[in-house]
């Protein structure tokens, strides 16, 4: 079983500007997709958390949700 904890501060602020403490040169959201897919294929994902979100932009919430949805992680529990 695997629990995924996603701290938004590690995303590049050019890609995701809604983090509490942006990290210049951080990972791009598209780069995380294959990692999440691989984890989803190799483990039984039983939960996830997302922290350090501070934006008031609903489009950024959609970006995070879509990241998990496209990787297949949300299937069955969101």
XYZ file of N, CA and C in Angstrom:
234
model
N 0.839 -1.186 0.000
C 0.000 0.000 0.000
C 0.882 1.247 0.000
N 0.381 2.290 -0.611
C 1.150 3.525 -0.726
C 0.241 4.725 -0.476
N 0.751 5.661 0.315
C 0.097 6.950 0.533
C 0.986 8.004 -0.110
N 0.422 8.839 -0.970
C 1.187 9.867 -1.677
C 0.928 11.223 -1.029
N 2.003 11.885 -0.674
C 1.947 13.223 -0.084
C 2.595 14.178 -1.081
N 1.826 15.106 -1.611
C 2.327 16.044 -2.622
C 2.434 17.439 -2.016
N 3.667 17.879 -1.842
C 3.941 19.225 -1.349
C 4.148 20.108 -2.572
N 3.267 21.048 -2.797
C 3.275 21.848 -4.027
C 4.479 22.774 -4.155
N 5.223 22.958 -3.089
C 6.394 23.832 -3.139
C 7.484 23.324 -4.078
N 7.472 22.049 -4.410
C 8.558 21.548 -5.258
C 8.294 21.752 -6.746
N 7.119 22.267 -7.108
C 6.853 22.585 -8.516
C 7.540 23.881 -8.915
N 7.959 23.953 -10.154
C 8.518 25.189 -10.702
C 7.418 26.251 -10.689
N 7.666 27.431 -10.132
C 6.627 28.458 -10.052
C 6.145 28.950 -11.419
N 6.936 28.753 -12.470
C 6.472 29.110 -13.804
C 5.367 28.161 -14.266
N 5.375 26.959 -13.731
C 4.400 25.933 -14.087
C 3.216 25.917 -13.118
N 3.511 26.189 -11.838
C 2.463 26.196 -10.818
C 2.749 27.314 -9.818
N 2.136 28.485 -10.012
C 2.420 29.643 -9.166
C 1.637 29.687 -7.856
N 0.908 28.638 -7.520
C 0.042 28.678 -6.345
C 0.614 28.062 -5.091
N 1.930 27.877 -5.015
C 2.548 27.252 -3.845
C 2.934 28.295 -2.802
N 2.968 27.861 -1.560
C 3.318 28.754 -0.459
C 4.763 29.247 -0.565
N 5.697 28.351 -0.823
C 7.110 28.705 -0.935
C 7.625 28.180 -2.279
N 7.454 28.943 -3.365
C 7.852 28.486 -4.690
C 9.354 28.181 -4.765
N 9.705 27.171 -5.554
C 11.094 26.748 -5.706
C 11.524 26.936 -7.154
N 12.350 27.932 -7.402
C 12.853 28.160 -8.748
C 13.594 26.921 -9.218
N 13.285 26.485 -10.434
C 13.930 25.299 -10.975
C 13.320 24.004 -10.479
N 12.176 24.090 -9.842
C 11.505 22.886 -9.354
C 10.997 22.022 -10.503
N 10.429 20.889 -10.165
C 9.927 19.941 -11.157
C 8.725 20.529 -11.900
N 8.587 20.159 -13.140
C 7.432 20.567 -13.940
C 6.308 19.569 -13.709
N 5.078 20.023 -13.797
C 3.934 19.143 -13.549
C 3.912 17.977 -14.531
N 4.252 18.236 -15.780
C 4.262 17.162 -16.777
C 5.298 16.091 -16.456
N 6.362 16.463 -15.765
C 7.389 15.499 -15.392
C 6.919 14.580 -14.265
N 5.961 15.028 -13.489
C 5.458 14.216 -12.390
C 4.469 13.157 -12.868
N 3.809 13.396 -13.980
C 2.800 12.458 -14.476
C 3.325 11.035 -14.648
N 4.442 10.819 -15.354
C 4.905 9.435 -15.494
C 5.324 8.805 -14.166
N 5.801 9.602 -13.241
C 6.165 9.083 -11.923
C 4.914 8.589 -11.200
N 3.855 9.402 -11.233
C 2.601 8.998 -10.589
C 2.011 7.770 -11.259
N 2.073 7.709 -12.570
C 1.561 6.528 -13.295
C 2.308 5.270 -12.865
N 3.620 5.375 -12.777
C 4.434 4.247 -12.366
C 4.089 3.809 -10.943
N 3.964 4.752 -10.036
C 3.585 4.414 -8.663
C 2.225 3.741 -8.626
N 1.296 4.243 -9.423
C -0.057 3.682 -9.456
C -0.056 2.253 -9.995
N 0.836 1.972 -10.933
C 0.921 0.623 -11.498
C 1.596 -0.359 -10.540
N 2.536 0.124 -9.742
C 3.329 -0.764 -8.909
C 2.796 -0.934 -7.487
N 1.928 -0.027 -7.055
C 1.437 -0.060 -5.680
C -0.074 0.099 -5.642
N -0.639 -0.269 -4.526
C -2.040 -0.009 -4.246
C -2.107 1.344 -3.533
N -2.473 2.396 -4.258
C -2.519 3.738 -3.679
C -3.783 3.835 -2.825
N -3.585 4.033 -1.525
C -4.708 4.030 -0.581
C -5.099 5.428 -0.114
N -4.297 6.435 -0.474
C -4.633 7.797 -0.083
C -3.634 8.784 -0.626
N -3.993 10.056 -0.527
C -3.089 11.103 -0.972
C -3.416 12.395 -0.253
N -2.411 13.251 -0.184
C -2.607 14.574 0.391
C -1.892 15.592 -0.478
N -2.400 16.810 -0.458
C -1.810 17.922 -1.198
C -1.715 19.085 -0.216
N -0.496 19.622 -0.051
C -0.290 20.712 0.914
C 0.481 21.863 0.283
N 0.454 23.000 0.960
C 1.158 24.224 0.576
C 0.489 24.966 -0.575
N -0.811 24.786 -0.740
C -1.558 25.515 -1.775
C -2.067 26.821 -1.181
N -1.789 27.950 -1.840
C -2.213 29.241 -1.313
C -2.968 30.111 -2.312
N -3.059 29.696 -3.540
C -3.701 30.518 -4.576
C -5.220 30.505 -4.424
N -5.842 31.512 -4.963
C -7.299 31.573 -4.990
C -7.833 31.301 -6.387
N -7.005 30.758 -7.237
C -7.349 30.503 -8.623
C -7.864 29.068 -8.782
N -9.145 28.891 -9.101
C -9.685 27.530 -9.242
C -9.054 26.738 -10.388
N -8.481 27.409 -11.366
C -7.812 26.699 -12.454
C -6.585 25.934 -11.945
N -5.931 26.462 -10.916
C -4.785 25.758 -10.344
C -5.236 24.517 -9.580
N -6.382 24.597 -8.936
C -6.934 23.409 -8.271
C -7.206 22.336 -9.315
N -7.748 22.732 -10.446
C -8.022 21.785 -11.535
C -6.729 21.139 -12.037
N -5.635 21.910 -12.107
C -4.361 21.345 -12.565
C -3.914 20.213 -11.643
N -4.058 20.406 -10.352
C -3.662 19.376 -9.387
C -4.584 18.168 -9.499
N -5.880 18.424 -9.539
C -6.835 17.318 -9.652
C -6.578 16.515 -10.926
N -6.384 17.221 -12.037
C -6.147 16.545 -13.318
C -4.860 15.728 -13.305
N -3.848 16.209 -12.611
C -2.603 15.473 -12.506
C -2.851 14.086 -11.898
N -3.619 14.038 -10.836
C -3.933 12.757 -10.207
C -4.915 11.947 -11.057
N -5.877 12.604 -11.654
C -6.865 11.891 -12.457
C -6.222 11.238 -13.685
N -5.398 11.980 -14.421
C -4.776 11.450 -15.634
C -3.815 10.302 -15.331
N -3.219 10.326 -14.155
C -2.299 9.248 -13.792
C -3.051 8.004 -13.326
N -4.351 8.108 -13.151
C -5.168 6.976 -12.724
C -5.252 6.823 -11.220
N -4.614 7.682 -10.488
C -4.572 7.530 -9.034
C -5.924 7.781 -8.379
N -6.705 8.670 -8.915
C -7.983 8.990 -8.270
C -9.077 7.959 -8.555
N -8.828 7.032 -9.456
C -9.828 6.022 -9.768
C -10.204 5.248 -8.512
N -11.453 5.334 -8.152
C -11.940 4.547 -7.044
C -12.047 5.251 -5.716
N -11.430 6.432 -5.557
C -11.593 7.048 -4.261
C -11.735 8.555 -4.221
N -11.896 9.193 -5.377
C -12.280 10.629 -5.367
C -13.513 10.778 -6.213
